[in-house]
Coordinates of C-alpha atoms in Angstrom, one line a residue:
M19 CA 10.7 42.9 -34.1
S20 CA 7.6 44.7 -35.4
D21 CA 9.5 46.1 -38.4
L22 CA 10.5 42.6 -39.3
S23 CA 6.9 41.4 -39.0
D24 CA 5.8 44.3 -41.2
L25 CA 8.4 43.4 -43.8
Y26 CA 7.3 39.7 -43.7
Q27 CA 3.7 40.7 -44.1
E28 CA 4.5 42.9 -47.1
V29 CA 6.4 40.0 -48.8
I30 CA 3.4 37.7 -48.2
L31 CA 1.0 40.3 -49.6
D32 CA 3.2 40.9 -52.6
H33 CA 3.4 37.2 -53.5
N34 CA -0.3 36.9 -53.0
K35 CA -1.1 39.8 -55.3
R36 CA 1.6 39.1 -57.9
P37 CA 2.4 35.4 -57.5
R38 CA 5.5 34.1 -59.3
N39 CA 5.1 31.1 -61.7
F40 CA 1.3 31.4 -61.6
H41 CA 0.6 29.4 -64.8
A42 CA 0.1 25.9 -66.1
L43 CA 2.8 24.0 -67.9
E44 CA 1.8 22.5 -71.3
R45 CA 3.2 19.1 -70.8
P46 CA 4.5 18.7 -67.2
S47 CA 6.5 15.6 -66.3
H48 CA 4.9 15.7 -62.9
A49 CA 1.7 17.2 -61.6
A50 CA -0.6 17.0 -58.6
E51 CA -3.6 18.7 -57.1
G52 CA -3.7 19.7 -53.5
Y53 CA -6.7 20.7 -51.3
N54 CA -6.9 22.2 -47.8
P55 CA -10.5 21.4 -46.6
L56 CA -10.1 23.5 -43.5
C57 CA -9.6 26.8 -45.5
G58 CA -10.8 25.8 -48.9
D59 CA -7.5 26.4 -50.6
R60 CA -7.0 24.5 -53.9
L61 CA -3.8 24.2 -55.8
K62 CA -2.7 22.5 -59.0
L63 CA 1.1 22.2 -59.3
F64 CA 3.0 21.5 -62.6
V65 CA 6.7 20.4 -62.6
N66 CA 9.1 19.6 -65.3
V67 CA 12.1 17.4 -64.3
E68 CA 14.9 16.8 -66.7
G69 CA 17.4 14.2 -65.5
D70 CA 17.1 14.9 -61.8
V71 CA 16.8 18.7 -62.0
I72 CA 13.6 20.7 -61.7
T73 CA 13.7 22.9 -64.8
E74 CA 10.3 24.5 -64.8
V75 CA 7.5 24.8 -62.3
G76 CA 4.1 26.5 -62.2
F77 CA 0.9 26.5 -60.2
Q78 CA -2.7 27.5 -60.5
G79 CA -5.5 27.7 -57.9
S80 CA -7.2 29.7 -55.4
G81 CA -6.9 30.2 -51.7
C82 CA -5.9 32.5 -48.9
A83 CA -3.0 34.9 -49.1
I84 CA -0.7 32.6 -47.1
S85 CA -1.4 29.6 -49.4
K86 CA -0.8 31.5 -52.6
A87 CA 2.3 33.3 -51.2
S88 CA 3.7 30.0 -50.0
A89 CA 3.2 28.4 -53.5
S90 CA 4.8 31.4 -55.2
L91 CA 7.8 31.4 -52.8
M92 CA 8.1 27.6 -53.1
T93 CA 8.1 27.6 -56.9
D94 CA 10.9 30.2 -56.9
A95 CA 12.9 28.2 -54.3
I96 CA 12.8 24.9 -56.1
K97 CA 13.4 25.9 -59.7
G98 CA 16.9 24.7 -60.7
R99 CA 17.3 22.4 -57.8
T100 CA 17.6 18.6 -57.9
V101 CA 14.6 16.5 -56.9
E102 CA 16.5 15.5 -53.8
E103 CA 17.3 19.1 -52.9
A104 CA 13.6 20.0 -53.3
Q105 CA 12.6 17.1 -51.0
Q106 CA 15.1 18.2 -48.4
L107 CA 13.8 21.7 -48.7
F108 CA 10.3 20.3 -48.0
Q109 CA 11.5 18.7 -44.8
R110 CA 13.3 21.9 -43.7
F111 CA 10.2 24.0 -44.5
H112 CA 7.9 21.6 -42.7
R113 CA 10.1 21.6 -39.6
M114 CA 10.2 25.5 -39.7
V115 CA 6.4 25.9 -39.7
T116 CA 5.7 23.2 -37.2
T117 CA 8.3 24.1 -34.6
P118 CA 6.7 25.7 -31.5
P119 CA 6.7 29.5 -31.6
D120 CA 8.8 29.8 -28.5
R121 CA 11.7 27.9 -30.2
P122 CA 14.2 29.2 -32.7
V123 CA 14.1 28.0 -36.3
E124 CA 16.6 27.6 -39.1
D125 CA 17.0 30.7 -41.3
M126 CA 15.5 29.7 -44.7
G127 CA 16.1 32.9 -46.5
K128 CA 13.0 34.2 -48.3
L129 CA 11.0 31.3 -47.1
S130 CA 11.5 32.5 -43.5
V131 CA 8.7 35.0 -44.1
L132 CA 6.3 32.1 -43.5
A133 CA 7.8 31.1 -40.1
G134 CA 5.2 33.3 -38.4
V135 CA 2.4 30.9 -39.3
R136 CA 3.6 28.6 -36.4
E137 CA 1.9 31.1 -34.1
F138 CA -1.4 30.3 -35.8
P139 CA -1.7 26.5 -36.0
V140 CA -4.7 26.6 -38.4
R141 CA -2.5 28.6 -40.9
V142 CA 0.2 25.9 -41.0
K143 CA -1.9 23.9 -43.4
C144 CA -2.3 26.9 -45.6
A145 CA 1.4 27.5 -45.8
S146 CA 2.3 23.8 -46.3
L147 CA -0.3 23.0 -49.0
A148 CA 2.0 23.8 -51.9
W149 CA 4.8 21.8 -50.3
H150 CA 2.6 18.7 -49.8
T151 CA 1.4 19.1 -53.3
L152 CA 5.0 19.2 -54.5
K153 CA 5.8 16.0 -52.6
A154 CA 2.8 14.3 -54.2
A155 CA 3.8 15.5 -57.7
L156 CA 7.4 14.2 -57.2
D157 CA 6.0 10.9 -55.9
K158 CA 3.8 10.7 -58.9
K159 CA 0.6 10.9 -56.8
E160 CA -2.2 13.0 -58.5
L161 CA -4.0 14.2 -55.4
T162 CA -3.1 15.2 -51.9
S163 CA -4.8 16.9 -48.9
T164 CA -3.6 18.6 -45.8
E165 CA -5.9 16.3 -43.8

């Protein structure tokens, strides 16, 4: 199990150091800002939706490694999906990071690297900030917080 934990840690550190989609979009159809007052993480998310498909996504901001890695992994995961699929993915991700650590969770592919945050409840908000910001952007709300 420690080899798997090491691999997960490497993936999180890689996405923190070299975040994917770390840029603003010029004219996003949806955007929102998220804030985690507990950790100080700040995130601005930009999304382009054409029809019902997320065609482009980017983010900017600052925060801990988990927050930035989660945003990077999320942007990769939602690109090319429908809005409904992204909303369902939000629900699945939220369930994964809030399930008690002694219970099994659904395999979510690359996103599963963040399942370990459930062992550290204060880090759940770091991992879920990008996802709550996505939900706010898709709901046309400009601001959201993990509180």
